[in-house]
Tab-separated table of N, CA and C in Angstrom:
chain	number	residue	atom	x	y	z
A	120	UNK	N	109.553	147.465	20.789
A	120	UNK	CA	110.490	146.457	21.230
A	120	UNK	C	110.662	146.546	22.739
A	121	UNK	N	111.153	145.503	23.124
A	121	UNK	CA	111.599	145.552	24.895
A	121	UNK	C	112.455	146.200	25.187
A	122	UNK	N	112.532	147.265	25.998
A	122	UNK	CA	113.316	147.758	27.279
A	122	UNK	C	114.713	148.051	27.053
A	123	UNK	N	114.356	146.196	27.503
A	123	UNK	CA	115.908	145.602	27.467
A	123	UNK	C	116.996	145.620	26.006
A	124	UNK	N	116.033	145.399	24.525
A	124	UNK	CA	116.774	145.334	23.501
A	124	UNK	C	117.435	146.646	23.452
A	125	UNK	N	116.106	148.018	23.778
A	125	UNK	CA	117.024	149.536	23.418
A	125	UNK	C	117.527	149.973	24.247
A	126	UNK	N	117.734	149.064	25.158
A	126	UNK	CA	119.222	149.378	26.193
A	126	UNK	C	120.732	149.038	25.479
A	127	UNK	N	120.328	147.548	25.243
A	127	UNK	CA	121.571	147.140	24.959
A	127	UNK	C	121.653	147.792	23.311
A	128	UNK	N	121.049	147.977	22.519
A	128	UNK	CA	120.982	148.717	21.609
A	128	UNK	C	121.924	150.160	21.426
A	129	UNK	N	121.084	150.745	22.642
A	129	UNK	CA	121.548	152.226	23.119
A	129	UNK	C	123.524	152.054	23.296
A	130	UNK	N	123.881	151.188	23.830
A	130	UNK	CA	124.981	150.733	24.884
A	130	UNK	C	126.063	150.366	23.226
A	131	UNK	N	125.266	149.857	22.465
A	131	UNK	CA	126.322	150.006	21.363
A	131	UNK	C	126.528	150.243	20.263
A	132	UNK	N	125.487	151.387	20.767
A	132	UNK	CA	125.372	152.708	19.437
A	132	UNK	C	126.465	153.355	19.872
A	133	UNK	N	126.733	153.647	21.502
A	133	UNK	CA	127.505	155.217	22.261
A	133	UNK	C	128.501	154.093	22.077
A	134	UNK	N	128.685	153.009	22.202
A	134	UNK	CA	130.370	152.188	21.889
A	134	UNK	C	130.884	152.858	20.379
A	135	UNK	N	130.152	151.967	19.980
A	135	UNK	CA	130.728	152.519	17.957
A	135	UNK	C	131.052	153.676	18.004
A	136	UNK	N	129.944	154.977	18.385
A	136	UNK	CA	130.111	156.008	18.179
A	136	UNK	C	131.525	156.410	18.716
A	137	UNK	N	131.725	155.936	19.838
A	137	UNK	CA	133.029	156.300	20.799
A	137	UNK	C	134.365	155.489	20.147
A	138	UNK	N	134.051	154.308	19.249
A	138	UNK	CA	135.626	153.431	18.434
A	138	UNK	C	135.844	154.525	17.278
A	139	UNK	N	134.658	155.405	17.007
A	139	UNK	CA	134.905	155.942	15.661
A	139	UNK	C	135.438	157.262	16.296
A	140	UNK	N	135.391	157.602	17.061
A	140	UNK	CA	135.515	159.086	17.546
A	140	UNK	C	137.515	159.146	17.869
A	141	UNK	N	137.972	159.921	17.788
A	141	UNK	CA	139.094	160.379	18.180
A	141	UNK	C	139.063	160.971	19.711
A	142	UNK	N	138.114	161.733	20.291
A	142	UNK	CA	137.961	162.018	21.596
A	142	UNK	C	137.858	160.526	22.475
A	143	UNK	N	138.602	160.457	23.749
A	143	UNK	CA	138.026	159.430	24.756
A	143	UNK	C	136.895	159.660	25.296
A	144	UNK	N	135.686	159.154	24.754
A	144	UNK	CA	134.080	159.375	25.545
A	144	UNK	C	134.165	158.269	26.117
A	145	UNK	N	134.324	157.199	26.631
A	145	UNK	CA	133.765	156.147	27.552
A	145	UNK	C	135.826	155.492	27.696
A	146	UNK	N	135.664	154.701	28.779
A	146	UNK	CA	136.784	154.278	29.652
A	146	UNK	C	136.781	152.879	28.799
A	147	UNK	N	138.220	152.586	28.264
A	147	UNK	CA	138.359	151.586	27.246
A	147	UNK	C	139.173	150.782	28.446
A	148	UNK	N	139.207	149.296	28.246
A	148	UNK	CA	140.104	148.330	28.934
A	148	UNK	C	140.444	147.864	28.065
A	149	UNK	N	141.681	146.710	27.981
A	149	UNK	CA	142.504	146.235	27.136
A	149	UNK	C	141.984	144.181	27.922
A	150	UNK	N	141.428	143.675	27.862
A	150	UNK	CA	141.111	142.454	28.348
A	150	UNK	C	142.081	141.349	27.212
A	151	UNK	N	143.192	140.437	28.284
A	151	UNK	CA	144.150	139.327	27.669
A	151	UNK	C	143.477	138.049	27.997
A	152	UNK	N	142.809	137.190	26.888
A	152	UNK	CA	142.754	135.905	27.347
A	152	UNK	C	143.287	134.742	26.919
A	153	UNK	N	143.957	134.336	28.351
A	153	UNK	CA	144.893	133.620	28.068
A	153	UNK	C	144.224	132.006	27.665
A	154	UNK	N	144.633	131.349	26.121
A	154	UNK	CA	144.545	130.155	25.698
A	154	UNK	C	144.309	129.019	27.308
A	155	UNK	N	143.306	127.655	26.411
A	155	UNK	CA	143.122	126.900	27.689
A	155	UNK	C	144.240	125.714	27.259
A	156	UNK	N	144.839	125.121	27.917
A	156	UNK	CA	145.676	123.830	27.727
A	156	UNK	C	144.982	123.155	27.030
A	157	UNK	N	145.468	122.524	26.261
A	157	UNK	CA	144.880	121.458	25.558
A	157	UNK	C	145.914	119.922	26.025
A	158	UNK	N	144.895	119.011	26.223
A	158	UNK	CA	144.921	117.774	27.383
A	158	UNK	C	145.086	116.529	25.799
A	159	UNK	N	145.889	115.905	25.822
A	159	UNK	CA	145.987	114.585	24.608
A	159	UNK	C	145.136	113.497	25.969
A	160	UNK	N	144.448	112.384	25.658
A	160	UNK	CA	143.883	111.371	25.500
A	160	UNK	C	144.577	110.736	26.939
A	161	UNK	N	145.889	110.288	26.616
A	161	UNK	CA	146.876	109.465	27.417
A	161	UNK	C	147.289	110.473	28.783
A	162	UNK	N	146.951	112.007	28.472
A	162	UNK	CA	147.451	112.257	29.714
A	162	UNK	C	146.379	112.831	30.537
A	163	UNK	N	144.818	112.718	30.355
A	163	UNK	CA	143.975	112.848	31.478
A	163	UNK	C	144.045	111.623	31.539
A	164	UNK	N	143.495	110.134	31.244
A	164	UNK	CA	143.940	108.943	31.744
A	164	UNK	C	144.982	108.594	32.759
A	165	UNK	N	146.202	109.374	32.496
A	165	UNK	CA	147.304	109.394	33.650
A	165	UNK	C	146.944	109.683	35.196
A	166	UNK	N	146.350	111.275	34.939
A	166	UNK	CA	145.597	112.342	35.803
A	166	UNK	C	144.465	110.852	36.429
A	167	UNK	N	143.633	110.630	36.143
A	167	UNK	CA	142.783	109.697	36.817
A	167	UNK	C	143.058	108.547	37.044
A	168	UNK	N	143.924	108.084	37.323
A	168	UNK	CA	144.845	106.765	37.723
A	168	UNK	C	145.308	107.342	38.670
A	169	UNK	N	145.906	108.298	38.945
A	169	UNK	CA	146.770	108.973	39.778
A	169	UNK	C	145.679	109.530	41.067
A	170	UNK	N	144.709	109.620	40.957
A	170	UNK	CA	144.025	110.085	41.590
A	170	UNK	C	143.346	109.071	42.377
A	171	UNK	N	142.768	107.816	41.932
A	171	UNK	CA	142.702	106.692	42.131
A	171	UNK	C	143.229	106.353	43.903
């Protein structure tokens, strides 16, 4: 296989291994993503009139 697959392969074998483990082996972040607005019909129409 390529290179590249048993890299990324490699990369989340040592992840799993590290969610299953009780020791901290690799530096965990907590990433929040925040929801996108959701836009109704009548009010981008507004938005581009306005812009006009």
């Amino acid at each position: 296989m390529s290179i590249v697959y048993e890299s990324i392969m490699a990369g989340l074998n040592e992840a799993v291994e590290a969610a299953k483990s009780k020791k901290k082996m690799l530096k965990r972040r907590v990433v929040t993503v925040t929801p996108v607005k959701e836009y109704q019909l009548d009010e981008v129409k507004k938005s581009e009139i306005s812009e006009v």
